mmCIF file of C-alpha atoms and ligand atoms in Angstrom:
data_model
loop_
_atom_site.group_PDB
_atom_site.id
_atom_site.type_symbol
_atom_site.label_atom_id
_atom_site.label_comp_id
_atom_site.label_asym_id
_atom_site.label_seq_id
_atom_site.Cartn_x
_atom_site.Cartn_y
_atom_site.Cartn_z
ATOM 1 C CA MET T 1 122.259 96.165 95.234
ATOM 2 C CA LYS T 2 124.875 98.240 96.986
ATOM 3 C CA THR T 3 127.789 96.470 98.568
ATOM 4 C CA PRO T 4 127.530 96.430 102.353
ATOM 5 C CA LYS T 5 130.509 98.757 102.804
ATOM 6 C CA GLU T 6 128.506 101.578 101.207
ATOM 7 C CA LEU T 7 125.735 101.263 103.784
ATOM 8 C CA LYS T 8 125.847 103.554 106.810
ATOM 9 C CA VAL T 9 124.199 100.791 108.801
ATOM 10 C CA LYS T 10 124.674 97.033 108.809
ATOM 11 C CA PRO T 11 122.477 95.540 106.064
ATOM 12 C CA ILE T 12 119.229 93.925 107.085
ATOM 13 C CA LYS T 13 117.571 91.123 105.179
ATOM 14 C CA ASN T 14 113.955 92.103 105.730
ATOM 15 C CA GLY T 15 112.452 95.085 107.462
ATOM 16 C CA THR T 16 112.340 98.870 107.400
ATOM 17 C CA VAL T 17 115.002 101.575 107.186
ATOM 18 C CA ILE T 18 113.927 105.066 108.210
ATOM 19 C CA ASP T 19 116.452 107.351 106.531
ATOM 20 C CA HIS T 20 116.977 111.142 106.498
ATOM 21 C CA ILE T 21 115.912 111.683 110.094
ATOM 22 C CA SER T 22 116.996 115.144 111.287
ATOM 23 C CA ALA T 23 120.256 114.699 113.217
ATOM 24 C CA ASN T 24 119.922 113.603 116.854
ATOM 25 C CA ASN T 25 116.227 112.783 116.546
ATOM 26 C CA ALA T 26 116.458 108.987 116.248
ATOM 27 C CA LEU T 27 115.442 108.426 119.889
ATOM 28 C CA LYS T 28 112.412 110.674 119.442
ATOM 29 C CA VAL T 29 111.452 108.622 116.393
ATOM 30 C CA LEU T 30 111.596 105.449 118.509
ATOM 31 C CA LYS T 31 109.471 107.123 121.165
ATOM 32 C CA ILE T 32 106.811 108.193 118.647
ATOM 33 C CA LEU T 33 106.783 104.686 117.165
ATOM 34 C CA GLU T 34 106.633 103.239 120.687
ATOM 35 C CA LEU T 35 109.614 101.047 119.894
ATOM 36 C CA PRO T 36 111.869 100.385 122.872
ATOM 37 C CA SER T 37 115.479 101.187 121.888
ATOM 38 C CA GLN T 38 116.612 97.917 123.487
ATOM 39 C CA GLU T 39 114.208 95.933 121.294
ATOM 40 C CA THR T 40 115.978 93.208 119.324
ATOM 41 C CA GLY T 41 116.460 94.114 115.707
ATOM 42 C CA VAL T 42 116.340 97.883 116.194
ATOM 43 C CA THR T 43 119.566 99.678 115.276
ATOM 44 C CA LEU T 44 120.310 103.397 115.278
ATOM 45 C CA ALA T 45 122.931 105.372 113.427
ATOM 46 C CA MET T 46 123.263 108.925 114.670
ATOM 47 C CA ASN T 47 124.987 111.934 113.126
ATOM 48 C CA VAL T 48 125.820 110.142 109.927
ATOM 49 C CA GLU T 49 127.211 112.299 107.118
ATOM 50 C CA SER T 50 124.624 113.175 104.479
ATOM 51 C CA SER T 51 125.090 115.066 101.237
ATOM 52 C CA GLN T 52 121.515 116.350 101.383
ATOM 53 C CA MET T 53 121.250 117.155 105.068
ATOM 54 C CA GLY T 54 124.772 117.688 106.388
ATOM 55 C CA SER T 55 124.200 115.051 109.037
ATOM 56 C CA LYS T 56 121.290 112.737 109.718
ATOM 57 C CA ASP T 57 120.091 109.821 111.805
ATOM 58 C CA ILE T 58 118.966 106.417 110.521
ATOM 59 C CA VAL T 59 116.732 103.853 112.256
ATOM 60 C CA LYS T 60 116.748 100.283 111.049
ATOM 61 C CA ILE T 61 114.089 97.782 112.089
ATOM 62 C CA GLU T 62 114.805 94.151 111.268
ATOM 63 C CA GLY T 63 111.855 91.866 110.600
ATOM 64 C CA ARG T 64 109.070 94.449 110.545
ATOM 65 C CA GLU T 65 107.616 96.348 107.608
ATOM 66 C CA LEU T 66 106.214 99.656 108.782
ATOM 67 C CA ALA T 67 103.652 101.262 106.485
ATOM 68 C CA SER T 68 104.222 104.978 105.801
ATOM 69 C CA ARG T 69 100.848 105.722 107.422
ATOM 70 C CA GLU T 70 102.018 104.067 110.654
ATOM 71 C CA VAL T 71 104.975 106.388 110.863
ATOM 72 C CA ASP T 72 103.460 109.674 109.635
ATOM 73 C CA GLU T 73 103.691 111.233 113.087
ATOM 74 C CA ILE T 74 107.477 111.251 112.957
ATOM 75 C CA ALA T 75 107.173 114.116 110.444
ATOM 76 C CA LEU T 76 106.716 116.249 113.557
ATOM 77 C CA ILE T 77 110.439 115.994 114.294
ATOM 78 C CA ALA T 78 111.773 114.452 111.061
ATOM 79 C CA PRO T 79 109.907 116.066 108.150
ATOM 80 C CA HIS T 80 112.265 114.694 105.488
ATOM 81 C CA ALA T 81 112.335 111.093 106.695
ATOM 82 C CA THR T 82 112.126 108.406 104.024
ATOM 83 C CA ILE T 83 110.717 104.960 104.709
ATOM 84 C CA ASN T 84 112.529 102.170 102.869
ATOM 85 C CA ILE T 85 111.009 98.692 102.903
ATOM 86 C CA ILE T 86 113.663 95.988 102.541
ATOM 87 C CA ARG T 87 113.025 92.472 101.264
ATOM 88 C CA ASN T 88 115.875 90.058 100.713
ATOM 89 C CA TYR T 89 118.385 92.938 101.168
ATOM 90 C CA GLU T 90 116.812 95.028 98.399
ATOM 91 C CA ILE T 91 114.697 98.162 98.716
ATOM 92 C CA VAL T 92 111.288 97.272 97.327
ATOM 93 C CA GLU T 93 109.426 100.391 98.383
ATOM 94 C CA LYS T 94 110.221 103.984 99.350
ATOM 95 C CA GLY T 95 107.809 106.361 101.040
ATOM 96 C CA LYS T 96 107.759 109.784 102.653
ATOM 97 C CA VAL T 97 106.082 110.893 105.841
ATOM 98 C CA ASN T 98 103.261 113.440 105.927
ATOM 99 C CA LEU T 99 102.025 115.240 108.962
ATOM 100 C CA LEU T 100 98.402 114.514 109.826
ATOM 101 C CA ASP T 101 95.877 117.310 110.437
ATOM 102 C CA GLU T 102 96.067 116.800 114.192
ATOM 103 C CA ILE T 103 98.799 115.743 116.584
ATOM 104 C CA LYS T 104 97.521 114.039 119.696
ATOM 105 C CA ASN T 105 99.397 113.157 122.800
ATOM 106 C CA ILE T 106 102.999 113.426 121.574
ATOM 107 C CA ILE T 107 104.163 116.837 122.761
ATOM 108 C CA CYS T 108 103.219 119.121 125.647
ATOM 109 C CA CYS T 109 101.750 122.602 125.225
ATOM 110 C CA SER T 110 104.206 125.437 125.873
ATOM 111 C CA ASN T 111 101.536 127.428 127.729
ATOM 112 C CA PRO T 112 101.930 126.604 131.436
ATOM 113 C CA ASN T 113 98.302 127.631 132.033
ATOM 114 C CA CYS T 114 96.912 125.331 129.347
ATOM 115 C CA ILE T 115 94.399 122.787 130.668
ATOM 116 C CA THR T 116 96.700 120.039 129.369
ATOM 117 C CA ASN T 117 99.345 121.224 131.850
ATOM 118 C CA THR T 118 97.067 121.096 134.902
ATOM 119 C CA ASP T 119 96.061 118.082 136.957
ATOM 120 C CA GLU T 120 93.068 117.572 134.674
ATOM 121 C CA PRO T 121 93.437 114.331 132.719
ATOM 122 C CA VAL T 122 93.348 116.103 129.346
ATOM 123 C CA LYS T 123 95.594 114.799 126.610
ATOM 124 C CA THR T 124 97.339 117.280 124.338
ATOM 125 C CA ARG T 125 95.901 118.021 120.925
ATOM 126 C CA PHE T 126 97.295 120.345 118.251
ATOM 127 C CA ILE T 127 95.937 121.465 114.904
ATOM 128 C CA VAL T 128 98.554 121.461 112.123
ATOM 129 C CA LEU T 129 98.252 124.904 110.507
ATOM 130 C CA ASN T 130 101.344 124.606 108.332
ATOM 131 C CA ASN T 131 103.833 121.843 107.540
ATOM 132 C CA GLU T 132 106.933 123.735 106.451
ATOM 133 C CA PRO T 133 107.717 125.739 108.395
ATOM 134 C CA LEU T 134 105.870 123.831 111.083
ATOM 135 C CA ILE T 135 103.093 125.755 112.848
ATOM 136 C CA LEU T 136 100.784 124.072 115.333
ATOM 137 C CA ARG T 137 97.920 125.541 117.344
ATOM 138 C CA CYS T 138 96.840 124.071 120.644
ATOM 139 C CA TYR T 139 93.239 122.897 120.352
ATOM 140 C CA TYR T 140 92.547 124.002 123.926
ATOM 141 C CA CYS T 141 94.347 127.282 124.571
ATOM 142 C CA GLU T 142 95.180 128.327 120.980
ATOM 143 C CA ARG T 143 98.880 128.726 121.785
ATOM 144 C CA MET T 144 100.894 128.684 118.553
ATOM 145 C CA MET T 145 103.999 126.507 118.439
ATOM 146 C CA ASP T 146 106.777 126.442 115.856
ATOM 147 C CA GLN T 147 109.440 123.784 115.227
ATOM 148 C CA SER T 148 111.706 124.989 118.032
ATOM 149 C CA ASP T 149 108.772 125.003 120.500
ATOM 150 C CA VAL T 150 107.928 121.470 119.389
ATOM 151 C CA ASP T 151 111.527 120.344 119.895
ATOM 152 C CA THR T 152 111.518 121.893 123.375
ATOM 153 C CA GLN T 153 108.146 120.417 124.342
ATOM 154 C CA PHE T 154 108.987 116.907 123.202
ATOM 155 C CA GLN T 155 109.647 114.906 126.345
ATOM 156 C CA LEU T 156 111.958 112.031 125.589
ATOM 157 C CA PHE T 157 111.861 110.481 129.056
HETATM 158 N N1 LIG E 1 119.627 95.878 102.998
HETATM 159 C C1 LIG E 1 119.749 97.024 103.647
HETATM 160 N N2 LIG E 1 119.934 97.022 104.976
HETATM 161 C C2 LIG E 1 120.029 98.154 105.677
HETATM 162 N N3 LIG E 1 119.975 99.370 105.146
HETATM 163 C C3 LIG E 1 119.806 99.455 103.816
HETATM 164 C C4 LIG E 1 119.676 98.306 102.990
HETATM 165 N N4 LIG E 1 119.515 98.731 101.716
HETATM 166 C C5 LIG E 1 119.519 100.087 101.758
HETATM 167 N N5 LIG E 1 119.699 100.535 103.009
HETATM 168 C C6 LIG E 1 119.731 101.930 103.471
HETATM 169 O O1 LIG E 1 118.497 102.531 103.075
HETATM 170 C C7 LIG E 1 118.711 103.890 102.747
HETATM 171 C C8 LIG E 1 118.228 104.189 101.356
HETATM 172 O O2 LIG E 1 119.029 103.462 100.454
HETATM 173 P P1 LIG E 1 119.195 103.910 98.943
HETATM 174 O O3 LIG E 1 120.123 102.952 98.306
HETATM 175 O O4 LIG E 1 117.861 104.092 98.338
HETATM 176 O O5 LIG E 1 119.914 105.260 99.161
HETATM 177 P P2 LIG E 1 119.843 106.504 98.218
HETATM 178 O O6 LIG E 1 120.075 106.072 96.811
HETATM 179 O O7 LIG E 1 120.767 107.480 98.835
HETATM 180 O O8 LIG E 1 118.322 106.925 98.306
HETATM 181 P P3 LIG E 1 117.716 108.291 98.789
HETATM 182 O O9 LIG E 1 117.492 109.070 97.578
HETATM 183 O O10 LIG E 1 116.411 107.874 99.470
HETATM 184 O O11 LIG E 1 118.695 108.916 99.744
HETATM 185 C C9 LIG E 1 120.187 104.161 102.937
HETATM 186 O O12 LIG E 1 120.381 104.720 104.241
HETATM 187 C C10 LIG E 1 120.810 102.787 102.831
HETATM 188 O O13 LIG E 1 121.989 102.720 103.604
HETATM 189 MG MG1 LIG E 2 120.766 108.923 100.138
HETATM 190 ZN ZN1 LIG E 3 97.559 124.616 125.151
#
């Protein structure tokens, strides 16, 4: 076990650490996971130095073990995220996130004329054409979106 001073976040006894989140995306991760940032036991570290990524964000969730499958959708904005399950201060499991074939209801379509951007109650739906680099196609209007479109269309509030 590492000594606490080596950890970029305060150690947790049991729970989940989501590491290697692309810098500044921790709040988007919470939104995708539908975790309120004021929830007890949720801690964020943003713009932490990383040898692999330059800088990164970390989300720590005390008292809850999230299965990789539950968090797959965060690959949309944090493709290199690692999921560390902590029991009694030790990492007992490490997983990666994988984008699903379809992304529903997380981001808006960049086409202002898309049916999902009208008053019709149509939820957004994108087909994942490629993971890296990210390429999505709107199921309704066929608009193609890349990572920067996704980042722009992600509505945090
Ligand atoms: N008990 C704990 N409480 C909180 N965070 C922890 C705990 N144990 C490990 N971590 C954090 O979990 C992440 C992964 O830890 P690990 O020791 O596996 O790092 P690593 O060796 O750099 O692994 P990786 O190759 O995944 O980067 C780090 O961000 C570390 O700070
Ligand atoms: Mg590391
Ligand atoms: Zn569309």
